[in-house]
Each structure stands twice: as structure tokens, then as C-alpha cells.
Amino acid sequence: MRIAIVGGGLAAAHAIEELRRLGHEDQVDLFCAEEHVPYNRPPLSKGVLLGKDDESSIFVHDEQWYVDNAVELHFGDEVTALDLEGKRIAVGSETFGYDQLLISTGAAPKRLADADQNAGSVAYLRTLEDSRALKAAFGPDRCVLIVGAGWIGLEVAAAARTAGSSVTVVESAELPLLRVLGPEVATIFAELHRSHGVDLRLGAGIESFKSDGSGTSAVRLEDEAEIEADLVVVGIGVTPNDGLAAAAGLEVDNGILVDERLRTLDPNVFAAGDVANHLHPVLGRRIRVEHWDTAIEQGKLAAHNLLGAEEPYSRLPYFFTDQYDLGMEYVGYVGSDGYDEVILRGDPRDQFTAFWLKGDQVLAGMHVNDWDAIDPIKAIVGSSVPPGRLRDQSVDLAAIAP
Ligand code: FAD
């Protein structure tokens, strides 16, 4: 049985590893639009951007591993069309057959047309090349303006400040990360960045970008403020790379629609990672998750189902970030219905845990700099606990976990 994987990122690498671990010996084809074997993206806005991690440490496996595991690598080859009926993949005029297909084409940064057209120097961050270019652009005497105070924007802000640049972050919401964390915890991230000298312009929209022709931009905010920047970094979210699947006739709506088992409408085609809009069996709703852990675990699970298993993907989302000396892990999902209460334990300026509850149901939990807490947090999230026990800081988290 010939298995093809379109999109050579994290989900792909882990799917292949699992296929071989499960004893699949037949041909595996991997189509990567990038000129690299699959790599981890989180260090691109952290260790690699800060110059702490060597670039070579980001690759899931080196090229030789794919050779040793008899993977047909199609590097720098963007798949241009899928023929689901004929079970063929087109790369320009060349075509390749498959029996089972995994689509893991990931996501691409949303563009800000006004910045692209009118600002001087504009950057986005998704690839190794993007990270290298940003790192080279940071340094003392540089003014960096970041549009968007989401995870990428804030991590880039931390790296730019650490490199000595002056940093302004413009965000239309009233707090950074407000939609994900809610005001109670988002405030902590705002304070963190302010304490490191970031000029946070919150609740602020951008009116216009203007270039002086030499790379410098004059950025005008809706409140009339003007900021000069040597570099504008846009971090306003990503769009799933689902156009190929849509053109092939698969159902697409904010990502490729897959069932609980990551299978598309076509029984021979699966999707995993950032591009998959998955029917989550525990949450009972569709979610598309843009996290490292989900890409890895969905890639692995897809391998099982490509080989005929019928396993549902039921893990809750898990996410981490590093900014300055703050390390955070978050598990769970707070949907559009929101939460009733956030319970904070510990010192918000140093080490703490936070839980988002609806009634006595714990929807999500996180810790900052309290690495031993993640196992009890994982045990607590998704269950019902007496909120009073969680509020009572004399009760150990491990004792609360059901
Ligand atoms: P990707 O890694 O995006 O890989 C998809 C690949 O498919 C790409 O190489 C793309 O070029 C290729 N492709 C697309 N279309 C085609 C085509 N037609 N033909 C061939 N190839 C194609 N997550 C966390 O949980 N924690 C973090 O701290 C964190 N930090 C991050 C920092 C950065 C800078 C970025 C960009 C992401 C970060 N993430 C983080 C998110 C995480 O990296 C992604 O969720 C993960 O990479 C998704 O993996 P994927 O395999 O679905 O897609």
C-alpha cells in the first residue's frame, strides 16, 4: 500500500515515524514545498531567534533518517493538484500515484495588505528563513513595530527586546492574548512586557503605513499617534493551507473538515495538524488547533488510521510559550461559550497556576514557571472538581486531581 503525505511539516514527520514503527514497509512519498526536511517551528520565535539554539537542533530528523527509512522525498515540490478519483498527486506536469493520502499542509500567516503595499520593511514569521531574517534585523538602535499581540507577536517582542531593539506592539484588543486567556491572565502578560520596556499600544487600530523609501515606516494609529519603525512585523494569525483540498472537492471550512478519526469525506484521505478542522469527540465540536503537540499527535494517530485502525483523536489541546524568563504550559479548551471564573494560585509576578471553570467543570489550566504542576493540571482539566478546593491554596494540586 503506497502512502503519500502532502506537506512536509511536523505532522508529516511524526506520521512517517509512526508508520515505520508500526511496521509499514511499503512506499511512503513525502511532498515538501520547503527546501528542508520537516522541522519544529516553536524555536523560530524563541531559541533560534534569540541565538541560543543552533538551527540544526530544530529538525525532527536529519535527511539521512528519511533515506534510511526509505521515504521518497520530494523536496521543494509544491503539490499543485489532487485527483482523488484517480488517486494521483500532481506537482506541475508530473503525477504520482497513492493508495492512502495524508494532507498536512499546515497554515500560512495572514497578510496585512496595507503593510505589504505601503510600509518600508515588513516581515512575517513562519519559516526558518523568516526567523533568520528577523534575527539579522534585530539589534540595538533598531525600532521594531509589531502588529498583533498574540503568541507570535509577543514572543517576537521578547526576542527583539532581548536583542536590544526598542519595541512597540500595536493590538486592537484591550489586552494581549485577551481572546485566549481572558482579562485575568492577559493582564499578567501585559505587565510582563511593559516591565521589559515594550511600548504596548492596546485597543489601538492602525490607520496607515507610509514608507520613506529607505525601509523606514511611519505608522499612524487611529488615535492619531505616529510611530517610526525600521521594521514592521505582522503577527495577526494564520490561515489554513486548505486550497488544494478544496480544489480537489474535499469539504473545507476554516481548514479541511475531518471526522473524529481525522478522515475527510474521501475514505482514503486524512488530514492532520494546523490544516485539519477536527470533530473533537470529547469537546463535541469542531476545533482547528494550531499547536505543536496537536500536529505531532494527530500525525501519529493518522498513521494508525491510514493503516486501517479506527482510532478517534481525543487529546485536549496543549500549548507552551517562553517569553523572557517566563515559561508557560497550557492545557484544555475554552470555547466560545466562555468561562464563569478563573482561579489563580501562587504569585502572578513569579510562579502560579490558573484554572478556567464553567460551574465546577475545569475547562483549561496553565502554569507559569511551575513545571511540576503540569501533570496534576492535565489530570484536573476536563473533570469536575469542587471550586473551593481549587481556590484553597493550602490544598496541594496533586490532591485535587481526580
Ligand atoms: P507546518 O509545520 O506548517 O508544515 C506544513 C508544511 O506543508 C510546510 O512546510 C508547507 O510549506 C508545506 N506545504 C503547504 N502546502 C503545500 C503543498 N501544496 N505542497 C507541498 N507542501 C506544502 N505551537 C506550540 O504549541 N507552541 C509554540 O510555542 C509554538 N511556537 C510557534 C512559533 C512559530 C514561529 C510558529 C510559526 C509556530 C509555532 N507553533 C507553536 C505552532 C506549531 O509550530 C504548528 O502548530 C505546527 O508547526 C503545525 O505543524 P503542521 O505539520 O500542521 O504544519
PDB file of C-alpha atoms and ligand atoms in Angstrom, residues 6-12 31-34 39 41-46 77-80 104-107 125-126 152 155 241 244 272-275 289-293 295 318-321, ligand 1:
ATOM      1  CA  VAL A   6       1.422  16.237   1.174  1.00  0.00           C
ATOM      2  CA  GLY A   7       3.011  18.953   3.322  1.00  0.00           C
ATOM      3  CA  GLY A   8       6.341  18.267   4.996  1.00  0.00           C
ATOM      4  CA  GLY A   9       5.941  19.721   8.481  1.00  0.00           C
ATOM      5  CA  LEU A  10       5.647  18.357  11.977  1.00  0.00           C
ATOM      6  CA  ALA A  11       2.523  16.278  11.458  1.00  0.00           C
ATOM      7  CA  ALA A  12       4.115  14.648   8.407  1.00  0.00           C
ATOM      8  CA  PHE A  31       5.994  16.196  -0.688  1.00  0.00           C
ATOM      9  CA  CYS A  32       7.541  19.308   0.917  1.00  0.00           C
ATOM     10  CA  ALA A  33       7.113  22.772  -0.563  1.00  0.00           C
ATOM     11  CA  GLU A  34      10.012  23.950   1.601  1.00  0.00           C
ATOM     12  CA  TYR A  39      11.318  20.909  11.411  1.00  0.00           C
ATOM     13  CA  ARG A  41       8.710  25.826  14.353  1.00  0.00           C
ATOM     14  CA  PRO A  42       8.472  26.877  18.050  1.00  0.00           C
ATOM     15  CA  PRO A  43      12.232  27.635  18.292  1.00  0.00           C
ATOM     16  CA  LEU A  44      11.897  30.054  15.346  1.00  0.00           C
ATOM     17  CA  SER A  45      10.357  32.619  17.697  1.00  0.00           C
ATOM     18  CA  LYS A  46      12.329  31.520  20.775  1.00  0.00           C
ATOM     19  CA  ASP A  77       7.922  20.381  -4.640  1.00  0.00           C
ATOM     20  CA  GLU A  78       4.645  22.168  -4.150  1.00  0.00           C
ATOM     21  CA  VAL A  79       1.752  19.870  -4.900  1.00  0.00           C
ATOM     22  CA  THR A  80      -0.451  21.685  -7.387  1.00  0.00           C
ATOM     23  CA  SER A 104      -0.689  18.105   6.384  1.00  0.00           C
ATOM     24  CA  THR A 105      -0.144  21.376   4.574  1.00  0.00           C
ATOM     25  CA  GLY A 106      -0.218  23.486   7.749  1.00  0.00           C
ATOM     26  CA  ALA A 107      -1.042  27.170   7.730  1.00  0.00           C
ATOM     27  CA  LEU A 125       7.310  34.631  10.799  1.00  0.00           C
ATOM     28  CA  ARG A 126       6.566  31.068   9.726  1.00  0.00           C
ATOM     29  CA  ILE A 152       3.942  35.019  17.873  1.00  0.00           C
ATOM     30  CA  GLU A 155       7.491  36.050  21.510  1.00  0.00           C
ATOM     31  CA  ASN A 241      -3.472  25.916   3.674  1.00  0.00           C
ATOM     32  CA  LEU A 244      -5.531  22.289  -2.535  1.00  0.00           C
ATOM     33  CA  ALA A 272      -3.712  16.375  10.420  1.00  0.00           C
ATOM     34  CA  GLY A 273      -2.120  19.378  12.120  1.00  0.00           C
ATOM     35  CA  ASP A 274      -2.834  23.074  11.565  1.00  0.00           C
ATOM     36  CA  VAL A 275      -4.857  22.404   8.406  1.00  0.00           C
ATOM     37  CA  VAL A 289      -5.733  23.721  16.649  1.00  0.00           C
ATOM     38  CA  GLU A 290      -2.504  25.489  15.693  1.00  0.00           C
ATOM     39  CA  HIS A 291      -0.239  23.852  18.254  1.00  0.00           C
ATOM     40  CA  TRP A 292       2.939  21.812  18.122  1.00  0.00           C
ATOM     41  CA  ASP A 293       1.584  18.974  20.289  1.00  0.00           C
ATOM     42  CA  ALA A 295       0.464  18.385  14.949  1.00  0.00           C
ATOM     43  CA  TYR A 318      -1.731  21.584  24.835  1.00  0.00           C
ATOM     44  CA  PHE A 319       0.418  24.654  24.259  1.00  0.00           C
ATOM     45  CA  PHE A 320       3.572  26.279  25.641  1.00  0.00           C
ATOM     46  CA  THR A 321       5.371  29.587  25.335  1.00  0.00           C
TER      47      THR A 321
HETATM   48  P1  FAD B   1       3.529  23.032   9.217  1.00  0.00           P
HETATM   49  O1  FAD B   1       4.577  22.858  10.244  1.00  0.00           O
HETATM   50  O2  FAD B   1       3.122  24.406   8.835  1.00  0.00           O
HETATM   51  O3  FAD B   1       4.001  22.273   7.908  1.00  0.00           O
HETATM   52  C1  FAD B   1       3.266  22.289   6.725  1.00  0.00           C
HETATM   53  C2  FAD B   1       4.220  22.160   5.554  1.00  0.00           C
HETATM   54  O4  FAD B   1       3.459  21.894   4.377  1.00  0.00           O
HETATM   55  C3  FAD B   1       5.009  23.434   5.272  1.00  0.00           C
HETATM   56  O5  FAD B   1       6.356  23.123   5.109  1.00  0.00           O
HETATM   57  C4  FAD B   1       4.406  23.951   3.973  1.00  0.00           C
HETATM   58  O6  FAD B   1       5.331  24.648   3.181  1.00  0.00           O
HETATM   59  C5  FAD B   1       4.010  22.638   3.311  1.00  0.00           C
HETATM   60  N1  FAD B   1       3.013  22.786   2.246  1.00  0.00           N
HETATM   61  C6  FAD B   1       1.930  23.596   2.224  1.00  0.00           C
HETATM   62  N2  FAD B   1       1.257  23.451   1.062  1.00  0.00           N
HETATM   63  C7  FAD B   1       1.939  22.535   0.337  1.00  0.00           C
HETATM   64  C8  FAD B   1       1.763  21.962  -0.950  1.00  0.00           C
HETATM   65  N3  FAD B   1       0.740  22.319  -1.743  1.00  0.00           N
HETATM   66  N4  FAD B   1       2.661  21.042  -1.386  1.00  0.00           N
HETATM   67  C9  FAD B   1       3.693  20.663  -0.607  1.00  0.00           C
HETATM   68  N5  FAD B   1       3.915  21.175   0.620  1.00  0.00           N
HETATM   69  C10 FAD B   1       3.053  22.098   1.090  1.00  0.00           C
HETATM   70  N6  FAD B   1       2.973  25.755  18.815  1.00  0.00           N
HETATM   71  C11 FAD B   1       3.034  25.489  20.141  1.00  0.00           C
HETATM   72  O7  FAD B   1       2.294  24.628  20.617  1.00  0.00           O
HETATM   73  N7  FAD B   1       3.895  26.163  20.965  1.00  0.00           N
HETATM   74  C12 FAD B   1       4.731  27.121  20.491  1.00  0.00           C
HETATM   75  O8  FAD B   1       5.482  27.717  21.254  1.00  0.00           O
HETATM   76  C13 FAD B   1       4.696  27.418  19.090  1.00  0.00           C
HETATM   77  N8  FAD B   1       5.519  28.332  18.579  1.00  0.00           N
HETATM   78  C14 FAD B   1       5.482  28.597  17.242  1.00  0.00           C
HETATM   79  C15 FAD B   1       6.344  29.546  16.723  1.00  0.00           C
HETATM   80  C16 FAD B   1       6.316  29.850  15.379  1.00  0.00           C
HETATM   81  C17 FAD B   1       7.245  30.882  14.841  1.00  0.00           C
HETATM   82  C18 FAD B   1       5.399  29.199  14.518  1.00  0.00           C
HETATM   83  C19 FAD B   1       5.351  29.560  13.052  1.00  0.00           C
HETATM   84  C20 FAD B   1       4.544  28.246  15.019  1.00  0.00           C
HETATM   85  C21 FAD B   1       4.583  27.932  16.378  1.00  0.00           C
HETATM   86  N9  FAD B   1       3.731  26.966  16.931  1.00  0.00           N
HETATM   87  C22 FAD B   1       3.781  26.690  18.271  1.00  0.00           C
HETATM   88  C23 FAD B   1       2.764  26.251  16.089  1.00  0.00           C
HETATM   89  C24 FAD B   1       3.333  24.942  15.551  1.00  0.00           C
HETATM   90  O9  FAD B   1       4.625  25.121  15.073  1.00  0.00           O
HETATM   91  C25 FAD B   1       2.410  24.436  14.451  1.00  0.00           C
HETATM   92  O10 FAD B   1       1.184  24.129  15.065  1.00  0.00           O
HETATM   93  C26 FAD B   1       2.968  23.219  13.732  1.00  0.00           C
HETATM   94  O11 FAD B   1       4.155  23.536  13.064  1.00  0.00           O
HETATM   95  C27 FAD B   1       1.958  22.698  12.724  1.00  0.00           C
HETATM   96  O12 FAD B   1       2.506  21.615  12.049  1.00  0.00           O
HETATM   97  P2  FAD B   1       1.897  21.111  10.660  1.00  0.00           P
HETATM   98  O13 FAD B   1       2.666  19.892  10.304  1.00  0.00           O
HETATM   99  O14 FAD B   1       0.432  21.051  10.731  1.00  0.00           O
HETATM  100  O15 FAD B   1       2.195  22.288   9.613  1.00  0.00           O
END
